[in-house]
Tab-separated table of C-alpha atoms in Angstrom:
chain	number	residue	atom	x	y	z
A	431	MET	CA	60.701	90.048	63.378
A	432	LYS	CA	62.620	88.555	66.273
A	433	GLU	CA	62.883	90.731	69.350
A	434	LYS	CA	66.464	91.798	69.964
A	435	GLY	CA	68.034	90.743	73.238
A	436	ILE	CA	69.052	93.045	76.063
A	437	LEU	CA	72.465	93.358	77.672
A	438	PHE	CA	72.240	93.125	81.464
A	439	ILE	CA	75.223	94.096	83.579
A	440	LEU	CA	75.381	92.893	87.162
A	441	SER	CA	77.973	94.720	89.196
A	442	GLY	CA	78.688	95.876	92.713
A	443	PRO	CA	81.385	96.054	95.368
A	444	SER	CA	83.693	93.046	95.632
A	445	GLY	CA	82.466	90.427	98.037
A	446	VAL	CA	78.816	91.350	97.586
A	447	GLY	CA	77.986	87.971	96.043
A	448	LYS	CA	77.704	88.751	92.314
A	449	GLY	CA	78.945	85.281	91.335
A	450	THR	CA	76.511	83.495	93.609
A	451	VAL	CA	73.568	85.488	92.312
A	452	ARG	CA	74.624	84.951	88.689
A	453	LYS	CA	75.083	81.204	89.215
A	454	SER	CA	71.700	80.855	90.870
A	455	LEU	CA	70.095	82.945	88.129
A	456	PHE	CA	71.547	80.740	85.403
A	457	GLU	CA	70.021	77.678	87.021
A	458	LYS	CA	66.646	79.286	86.350
A	459	ASP	CA	66.400	81.447	83.269
A	460	THR	CA	67.173	79.970	79.880
A	461	ASN	CA	67.042	82.967	77.537
A	462	LEU	CA	70.112	84.509	79.168
A	463	LYS	CA	73.526	83.878	77.670
A	464	TYR	CA	76.534	84.498	79.816
A	465	SER	CA	78.976	86.862	78.171
A	466	ILE	CA	82.198	85.038	77.272
A	467	SER	CA	85.322	87.007	78.138
A	468	MET	CA	88.474	87.320	76.120
A	469	THR	CA	91.835	86.785	77.790
A	470	THR	CA	95.547	86.543	77.122
A	471	ARG	CA	96.165	84.096	79.929
A	472	LYS	CA	97.170	80.534	79.064
A	473	MET	CA	94.403	78.033	78.411
A	474	ARG	CA	94.083	75.590	81.294
A	475	GLU	CA	93.429	71.889	80.988
A	476	GLY	CA	89.794	71.219	80.095
A	477	GLU	CA	89.148	74.772	78.903
A	478	LYS	CA	87.949	75.437	75.383
A	479	ASP	CA	88.393	78.501	73.197
A	480	GLY	CA	85.051	80.203	72.643
A	481	ILE	CA	83.442	78.347	75.541
A	482	ASP	CA	85.333	79.252	78.700
A	483	TYR	CA	87.121	82.240	77.190
A	484	PHE	CA	88.205	83.558	73.859
A	485	PHE	CA	91.951	82.966	74.131
A	486	ARG	CA	94.114	85.523	72.339
A	487	THR	CA	97.751	86.618	72.248
A	488	HIS	CA	98.878	89.890	73.789
A	489	GLU	CA	99.295	91.349	70.325
A	490	GLU	CA	95.837	90.328	69.192
A	491	PHE	CA	94.304	91.684	72.396
A	492	GLU	CA	96.074	95.027	72.143
A	493	LYS	CA	94.988	95.344	68.525
A	494	MET	CA	91.382	94.870	69.694
A	495	ILE	CA	91.843	97.571	72.328
A	496	ASP	CA	93.204	99.937	69.669
A	497	GLU	CA	90.303	99.173	67.349
A	498	ASN	CA	87.761	99.712	70.156
A	499	LYS	CA	86.455	96.160	69.812
A	500	LEU	CA	86.074	95.586	73.546
A	501	LEU	CA	83.253	96.819	75.748
A	502	GLU	CA	85.675	96.835	78.661
A	503	HIS	CA	89.044	95.440	79.548
A	504	ALA	CA	91.470	95.245	82.419
A	505	ASN	CA	94.875	93.883	83.180
A	506	PHE	CA	95.303	91.490	86.106
A	507	VAL	CA	98.787	90.253	87.022
A	508	GLY	CA	100.104	90.696	83.498
A	509	ASN	CA	97.145	89.253	81.596
A	510	TYR	CA	94.374	91.041	79.807
A	511	TYR	CA	90.721	90.240	80.337
A	512	GLY	CA	87.926	91.864	78.389
A	513	THR	CA	84.473	91.670	76.852
A	514	PRO	CA	84.432	91.462	73.052
A	515	ARG	CA	81.771	93.717	71.581
A	516	GLU	CA	81.127	91.533	68.540
A	517	TYR	CA	80.163	88.423	70.509
A	518	VAL	CA	77.758	90.465	72.659
A	519	GLU	CA	76.155	92.172	69.669
A	520	ARG	CA	75.783	88.968	67.678
A	521	THR	CA	74.163	87.197	70.630
A	522	LEU	CA	71.731	90.103	71.131
A	523	GLU	CA	70.864	90.059	67.424
A	524	ASP	CA	70.110	86.338	67.770
A	525	GLY	CA	67.422	87.309	70.303
A	526	TYR	CA	69.206	86.256	73.477
A	527	ASP	CA	69.754	88.430	76.478
A	528	VAL	CA	73.390	88.696	77.421
A	529	PHE	CA	74.360	88.712	81.062
A	530	LEU	CA	77.616	90.252	82.169
A	531	GLU	CA	78.843	89.926	85.735
A	532	ILE	CA	81.652	92.343	86.343
A	533	GLU	CA	83.373	94.566	88.906
A	534	VAL	CA	82.503	98.248	89.174
A	535	GLN	CA	85.363	99.682	87.078
A	536	GLY	CA	84.558	97.354	84.192
A	537	ALA	CA	80.867	98.154	84.422
A	538	MET	CA	81.675	101.855	84.060
A	539	GLN	CA	83.593	101.106	80.847
A	540	VAL	CA	80.663	99.087	79.512
A	541	LYS	CA	78.357	101.967	80.391
A	542	GLU	CA	80.446	104.238	78.172
A	543	ASN	CA	80.713	101.796	75.287
A	544	PHE	CA	77.220	100.307	75.471
A	545	PRO	CA	74.838	102.751	77.157
A	546	ALA	CA	71.795	100.741	76.011
A	547	GLY	CA	72.693	98.082	78.569
A	548	VAL	CA	70.633	97.641	81.723
A	549	PHE	CA	72.871	98.209	84.724
A	550	ILE	CA	72.089	96.457	87.992
A	551	PHE	CA	73.982	97.334	91.142
A	552	LEU	CA	74.128	94.636	93.786
A	553	ILE	CA	74.625	96.069	97.250
A	554	PRO	CA	75.388	94.271	100.472
A	555	PRO	CA	72.709	94.275	103.148
A	556	SER	CA	75.214	95.978	105.431
A	557	LEU	CA	74.588	99.261	103.650
A	558	GLU	CA	70.922	98.884	104.502
A	559	GLU	CA	71.925	97.996	108.021
A	560	LEU	CA	74.217	100.973	108.095
A	561	LYS	CA	71.343	103.144	106.972
A	562	ASN	CA	69.138	101.796	109.721
A	563	ARG	CA	71.879	102.056	112.272
A	564	ILE	CA	72.634	105.686	111.472
A	565	MET	CA	68.945	106.480	111.618
A	566	LEU	CA	67.875	104.557	114.667
A	567	ARG	CA	70.811	105.285	116.914
A	568	GLY	CA	71.875	108.768	117.762
A	569	THR	CA	74.615	107.678	120.111
A	570	GLU	CA	77.751	107.260	117.953
A	571	THR	CA	80.511	109.828	117.835
A	572	SER	CA	80.127	112.350	115.056
A	573	ASP	CA	83.491	111.239	113.565
A	574	LEU	CA	82.335	107.678	113.198
A	575	ILE	CA	79.040	108.753	111.730
A	576	ARG	CA	80.898	110.990	109.283
A	577	ASP	CA	83.192	108.143	108.166
A	578	ARG	CA	80.262	105.880	107.575
A	579	LEU	CA	78.316	108.491	105.709
A	580	ASN	CA	81.348	109.133	103.494
A	581	GLU	CA	81.655	105.472	102.707
A	582	ALA	CA	77.953	105.270	101.943
A	583	LYS	CA	78.240	108.357	99.770
A	584	LYS	CA	80.975	106.729	97.696
A	585	GLU	CA	78.719	103.751	97.127
A	586	ILE	CA	75.881	106.037	96.167
A	587	GLU	CA	77.999	107.926	93.665
A	588	MET	CA	78.693	104.634	91.921
A	589	MET	CA	75.022	103.782	92.075
A	590	ASP	CA	74.078	106.837	90.051
A	591	ALA	CA	75.309	105.162	86.884
A	592	TYR	CA	72.996	102.206	87.404
A	593	ASP	CA	69.393	101.579	86.454
A	594	TYR	CA	68.520	99.269	89.314
A	595	ILE	CA	69.716	98.574	92.808
A	596	VAL	CA	69.268	95.114	94.289
A	597	VAL	CA	70.047	94.428	97.927
A	598	ASN	CA	71.655	91.039	98.363
A	599	ASP	CA	70.088	90.309	101.727
A	600	ASP	CA	69.313	86.778	100.592
A	601	VAL	CA	70.388	85.068	97.362
A	602	ASP	CA	66.868	83.912	96.480
A	603	HIS	CA	65.428	87.382	97.055
A	604	ALA	CA	68.140	88.969	94.954
A	605	VAL	CA	67.739	86.443	92.129
A	606	THR	CA	63.956	86.928	92.101
A	607	LYS	CA	64.495	90.666	91.767
A	608	VAL	CA	67.012	90.301	88.943
A	609	GLU	CA	64.594	87.939	87.174
A	610	ALA	CA	61.823	90.519	87.577
A	611	ILE	CA	64.092	93.214	86.131
A	612	VAL	CA	64.898	91.018	83.116
A	613	LYS	CA	61.220	90.268	82.531
A	614	SER	CA	59.983	93.811	83.006
A	615	GLU	CA	62.677	95.320	80.770
A	616	HIS	CA	61.200	93.287	77.928
A	617	CYS	CA	57.851	95.011	78.586
A	618	LYS	CA	59.301	98.530	78.425
A	619	ARG	CA	57.296	100.631	76.031
A	620	GLU	CA	60.376	102.182	74.398
A	621	ARG	CA	61.518	98.740	73.274
A	622	ILE	CA	58.209	97.275	72.198
A	623	ALA	CA	56.688	100.398	70.676
A	624	LYS	CA	59.830	100.787	68.591
A	625	GLN	CA	59.245	97.334	67.153
A	626	PHE	CA	55.691	98.221	66.226
A	627	LYS	CA	56.768	101.512	64.764
A	628	LYS	CA	59.593	100.012	62.777
A	629	LEU	CA	57.126	97.591	61.335
A	630	LEU	CA	54.639	100.297	60.468
A	631	GLU	CA	57.229	102.416	58.739
A	632	VAL	CA	57.982	99.541	56.379
A	633	ASP	CA	54.720	99.951	54.521
B	23	MET	CA	62.200	105.114	107.049
B	24	LYS	CA	59.371	103.294	105.331
B	25	GLU	CA	59.570	103.045	101.572
B	26	LYS	CA	56.737	104.922	99.906
B	27	GLY	CA	54.403	102.913	97.708
B	28	ILE	CA	54.049	103.229	93.948
B	29	LEU	CA	50.879	103.933	91.967
B	30	PHE	CA	50.411	101.404	89.161
B	31	ILE	CA	47.852	102.077	86.456
B	32	LEU	CA	46.652	99.190	84.317
B	33	SER	CA	44.818	100.302	81.222
B	34	GLY	CA	44.140	99.286	77.649
B	35	PRO	CA	41.405	98.973	75.050
B	36	SER	CA	38.036	97.763	76.287
B	37	GLY	CA	37.649	94.003	76.144
B	38	VAL	CA	41.359	93.353	76.505
B	39	GLY	CA	40.910	91.631	79.881
B	40	LYS	CA	42.043	94.276	82.386
B	41	GLY	CA	39.601	93.037	85.038
B	42	THR	CA	40.668	89.420	84.708
B	43	VAL	CA	44.346	90.313	84.978
B	44	ARG	CA	43.702	92.554	87.996
B	45	LYS	CA	41.627	89.894	89.748
B	46	SER	CA	44.255	87.229	89.181
B	47	LEU	CA	46.986	89.613	90.324
B	48	PHE	CA	45.152	90.365	93.557
B	49	GLU	CA	44.973	86.678	94.365
B	50	LYS	CA	48.775	86.728	94.439
B	51	ASP	CA	50.354	89.939	95.612
B	52	THR	CA	49.546	91.307	99.041
B	53	ASN	CA	51.311	94.664	99.101
B	54	LEU	CA	48.973	96.032	96.429
B	55	LYS	CA	45.890	97.958	97.470
B	56	TYR	CA	43.149	98.369	94.947
B	57	SER	CA	42.229	102.002	94.465
B	58	ILE	CA	38.712	102.666	95.760
B	59	SER	CA	36.623	104.804	93.427
B	60	MET	CA	34.257	107.581	94.346
B	61	THR	CA	30.771	107.640	92.857
B	62	THR	CA	27.455	109.453	92.958
B	63	ARG	CA	25.441	106.378	92.134
B	64	LYS	CA	23.152	104.900	94.801
B	65	MET	CA	24.651	102.433	97.229
B	66	ARG	CA	23.438	98.894	96.480
B	67	GLU	CA	22.507	96.310	99.054
B	68	GLY	CA	25.580	94.870	100.718
B	69	GLU	CA	27.868	97.699	99.597
B	70	LYS	CA	29.765	99.759	102.149
B	71	ASP	CA	30.997	103.333	101.947
B	72	GLY	CA	34.796	103.405	101.861
B	73	ILE	CA	34.994	99.705	100.970
B	74	ASP	CA	33.212	99.236	97.646
B	75	TYR	CA	33.117	102.907	96.772
B	76	PHE	CA	33.221	106.273	98.435
B	77	PHE	CA	29.587	107.309	98.022
B	78	ARG	CA	29.024	111.021	97.539
B	79	THR	CA	26.246	113.373	96.419
B	80	HIS	CA	26.403	115.140	93.075
B	81	GLU	CA	27.178	118.388	94.860
B	82	GLU	CA	30.007	116.885	96.886
B	83	PHE	CA	31.467	115.245	93.786
B	84	GLU	CA	31.347	118.419	91.725
B	85	LYS	CA	32.999	120.326	94.543
B	86	MET	CA	35.837	117.779	94.451
B	87	ILE	CA	36.172	118.223	90.693
B	88	ASP	CA	36.368	122.001	91.156
B	89	GLU	CA	38.984	121.628	93.867
B	90	ASN	CA	41.060	119.243	91.735
B	91	LYS	CA	40.777	116.478	94.327
B	92	LEU	CA	40.304	113.702	91.786
B	93	LEU	CA	43.025	112.023	89.749
B	94	GLU	CA	40.420	111.328	87.092
B	95	HIS	CA	36.686	111.267	86.713
B	96	ALA	CA	34.000	110.451	84.185
B	97	ASN	CA	30.256	110.524	83.892
B	98	PHE	CA	28.417	107.321	82.978
B	99	VAL	CA	24.634	107.430	82.457
B	100	GLY	CA	24.208	110.389	84.771
B	101	ASN	CA	26.508	109.293	87.564
B	102	TYR	CA	30.018	110.404	88.333
B	103	TYR	CA	32.857	107.976	88.947
B	104	GLY	CA	36.331	109.068	89.920
B	105	THR	CA	39.571	108.388	91.777
B	106	PRO	CA	40.088	110.495	94.896
B	107	ARG	CA	43.646	111.775	95.105
B	108	GLU	CA	43.755	111.852	98.891
B	109	TYR	CA	42.995	108.150	99.351
B	110	VAL	CA	45.673	107.220	96.825
B	111	GLU	CA	48.296	109.484	98.400
B	112	ARG	CA	47.560	108.349	101.941
B	113	THR	CA	47.796	104.689	100.922
B	114	LEU	CA	51.144	105.315	99.172
B	115	GLU	CA	52.446	107.147	102.262
B	116	ASP	CA	51.472	104.098	104.317
B	117	GLY	CA	53.900	102.086	102.174
B	118	TYR	CA	51.391	100.238	100.020
B	119	ASP	CA	51.387	100.146	96.268
B	120	VAL	CA	48.100	101.312	94.800
B	121	PHE	CA	46.690	99.550	91.778
B	122	LEU	CA	44.286	101.336	89.487
B	123	GLU	CA	42.511	99.497	86.677
B	124	ILE	CA	40.954	101.979	84.321
B	125	GLU	CA	39.972	102.686	80.711
B	126	VAL	CA	42.277	104.649	78.440
B	127	GLN	CA	40.654	108.083	78.789
B	128	GLY	CA	40.811	107.893	82.584
B	129	ALA	CA	44.419	106.730	82.487
B	130	MET	CA	45.325	109.798	80.441
B	131	GLN	CA	43.781	112.027	83.120
B	132	VAL	CA	45.741	110.206	85.833
B	133	LYS	CA	48.903	110.654	83.771
B	134	GLU	CA	48.333	114.413	83.839
B	135	ASN	CA	47.488	114.588	87.530
B	136	PHE	CA	49.924	111.990	88.808
B	137	PRO	CA	52.859	111.623	86.393
B	138	ALA	CA	54.873	109.651	88.960
B	139	GLY	CA	52.563	106.696	88.394
B	140	VAL	CA	53.739	103.637	86.503
B	141	PHE	CA	51.531	103.174	83.452
B	142	ILE	CA	50.989	99.697	82.048
B	143	PHE	CA	49.205	99.215	78.749
B	144	LEU	CA	47.528	95.865	78.252
B	145	ILE	CA	47.168	94.982	74.589
B	146	PRO	CA	45.256	92.154	72.991
B	147	PRO	CA	47.270	89.423	71.308
B	148	SER	CA	45.501	90.309	68.093
B	149	LEU	CA	47.772	93.298	67.642
B	150	GLU	CA	50.722	90.932	67.809
B	151	GLU	CA	48.936	88.638	65.413
B	152	LEU	CA	48.217	91.578	63.180
B	153	LYS	CA	51.882	92.457	63.258
B	154	ASN	CA	52.849	88.928	62.267
B	155	ARG	CA	50.153	88.747	59.655
B	156	ILE	CA	51.204	91.980	57.999
B	157	MET	CA	54.783	90.823	58.026
B	158	LEU	CA	54.442	87.227	56.971
B	159	ARG	CA	51.820	87.636	54.280
B	160	GLY	CA	52.264	89.934	51.373
B	161	THR	CA	49.000	88.973	49.720
B	162	GLU	CA	46.356	91.336	51.138
B	163	THR	CA	45.079	94.326	49.230
B	164	SER	CA	46.950	97.509	49.992
B	165	ASP	CA	43.681	99.133	51.228
B	166	LEU	CA	43.165	96.466	53.844
B	167	ILE	CA	46.764	96.649	54.922
B	168	ARG	CA	46.461	100.427	55.201
B	169	ASP	CA	43.313	100.185	57.364
B	170	ARG	CA	44.998	97.775	59.683
B	171	LEU	CA	48.129	99.811	59.926
B	172	ASN	CA	46.042	102.882	60.756
B	173	GLU	CA	44.261	101.025	63.515
B	174	ALA	CA	47.574	99.790	64.847
B	175	LYS	CA	48.944	103.306	64.680
B	176	LYS	CA	46.079	104.604	66.821
B	177	GLU	CA	46.887	101.975	69.431
B	178	ILE	CA	50.540	102.923	69.294
B	179	GLU	CA	49.788	106.585	69.796
B	180	MET	CA	48.005	105.693	73.012
B	181	MET	CA	50.900	103.472	73.998
B	182	ASP	CA	53.336	106.365	73.921
B	183	ALA	CA	51.994	107.647	77.232
B	184	TYR	CA	52.723	104.332	78.936
B	185	ASP	CA	55.810	102.949	80.608
B	186	TYR	CA	55.176	99.300	79.883
B	187	ILE	CA	53.285	97.237	77.359
B	188	VAL	CA	51.986	93.823	78.331
B	189	VAL	CA	50.454	91.517	75.753
B	190	ASN	CA	47.512	89.630	77.189
B	191	ASP	CA	48.080	86.446	75.211
B	192	ASP	CA	47.453	84.410	78.349
B	193	VAL	CA	46.251	85.649	81.742
B	194	ASP	CA	49.036	83.890	83.672
B	195	HIS	CA	51.702	85.294	81.372
B	196	ALA	CA	50.276	88.776	81.657
B	197	VAL	CA	49.982	88.580	85.452
B	198	THR	CA	53.568	87.323	85.757
B	199	LYS	CA	54.728	90.282	83.709
B	200	VAL	CA	52.751	92.800	85.766
B	201	GLU	CA	54.167	91.221	88.928
B	202	ALA	CA	57.682	91.558	87.493
B	203	ILE	CA	57.022	95.211	86.681
B	204	VAL	CA	55.820	95.867	90.241
B	205	LYS	CA	58.868	94.143	91.720
B	206	SER	CA	61.413	95.734	89.408
B	207	GLU	CA	59.987	99.243	89.859
B	208	HIS	CA	60.878	98.931	93.536
B	209	CYS	CA	64.494	98.284	92.498
B	210	LYS	CA	64.735	101.389	90.299
B	211	ARG	CA	67.779	103.386	91.224
B	212	GLU	CA	65.946	106.729	91.147
B	213	ARG	CA	63.651	105.547	93.924
B	214	ILE	CA	66.164	103.783	96.124
B	215	ALA	CA	69.088	106.154	95.681
B	216	LYS	CA	66.780	109.014	96.648
B	217	GLN	CA	66.100	107.280	99.939
B	218	PHE	CA	69.795	106.917	100.636
B	219	LYS	CA	70.446	110.497	99.668
B	220	LYS	CA	67.623	111.875	101.754
B	221	LEU	CA	69.064	110.023	104.679
B	222	LEU	CA	72.561	111.331	104.095
B	223	GLU	CA	71.426	114.907	103.822
B	224	VAL	CA	69.853	114.673	107.265
B	225	ASP	CA	73.173	114.602	109.052
């Protein structure tokens, strides 16, 4: 019995460095497959259907939305982008982990449609710095402190939907942590024990 | 604010190689402190109180049992051995992870007295092999298959109290997995978000 793969979702505020971390991660780990998105935008020179994107018409895409065949989708400047559920599920069944790098709104949609995913929130080191700053200094005006706390609170509210939080203080550090999360998730008792149990129920 | 350490418990059937994995792990990671046991056995030449063991009299040890000051304890050939709660908690407060290598009965006691611990079950590769054997062959007598399944089921029942399962197919593999578990546990949202929240409540 082949172990089923796990869907990992890397998300976080824009500008935090999700792409850099993902790129660096893919230079290392080989059991991860990057989730291929579906889009209605025109294919560019050199791009291939099913490799760079799944290219679809507006009508086809909207039909998939109606039939709930996307884990998430969004519309940017008139074109749809989304994550097809079938490709993700097939890849997981084949025993690969699927890695999805996505902005926060999309991640929340995936959370709803695929709660079994492992959600990793990448945060900028400035939040850490902010934390330290608020703690160590007592000199700022209470208005400024309040603004910063509110901002931090918003971040934290988003965090609550995630399983892990990784501070991107350094790309190598962050990648090592994501790798550790991937490895340790495969050791989770719920996953492995289920395999054993499934097996034992057979006879 | 210093991050509090985490108590990791490595357990598993006797002979699985817990000691080897622990030793190899301690050659690598430096933020782990090995939990020092308490005992009533005589101090041997070269041993130091508070380094090798906390050496106590029978009366002192039994007083600690009565006062629930041990995370677990057992009696081997007339001597008590146990894990003092205070040492573990102080070390965690100091920001170190504490690593406890222990047999299954002791781990179950720790689970009761310290449920916040992270419990890792080390299993022999033979269970995996057994799994494959049962699956791939259909030739064994049904009695033999039943015996093996029952044995496997007993193992699985013990597993249910654990957070992670690590197959000790190879010491390096197993150590890498335990290291990944230690690292990823520090990224768990529940732990980190709590820190942020605690901070935010202060002001």
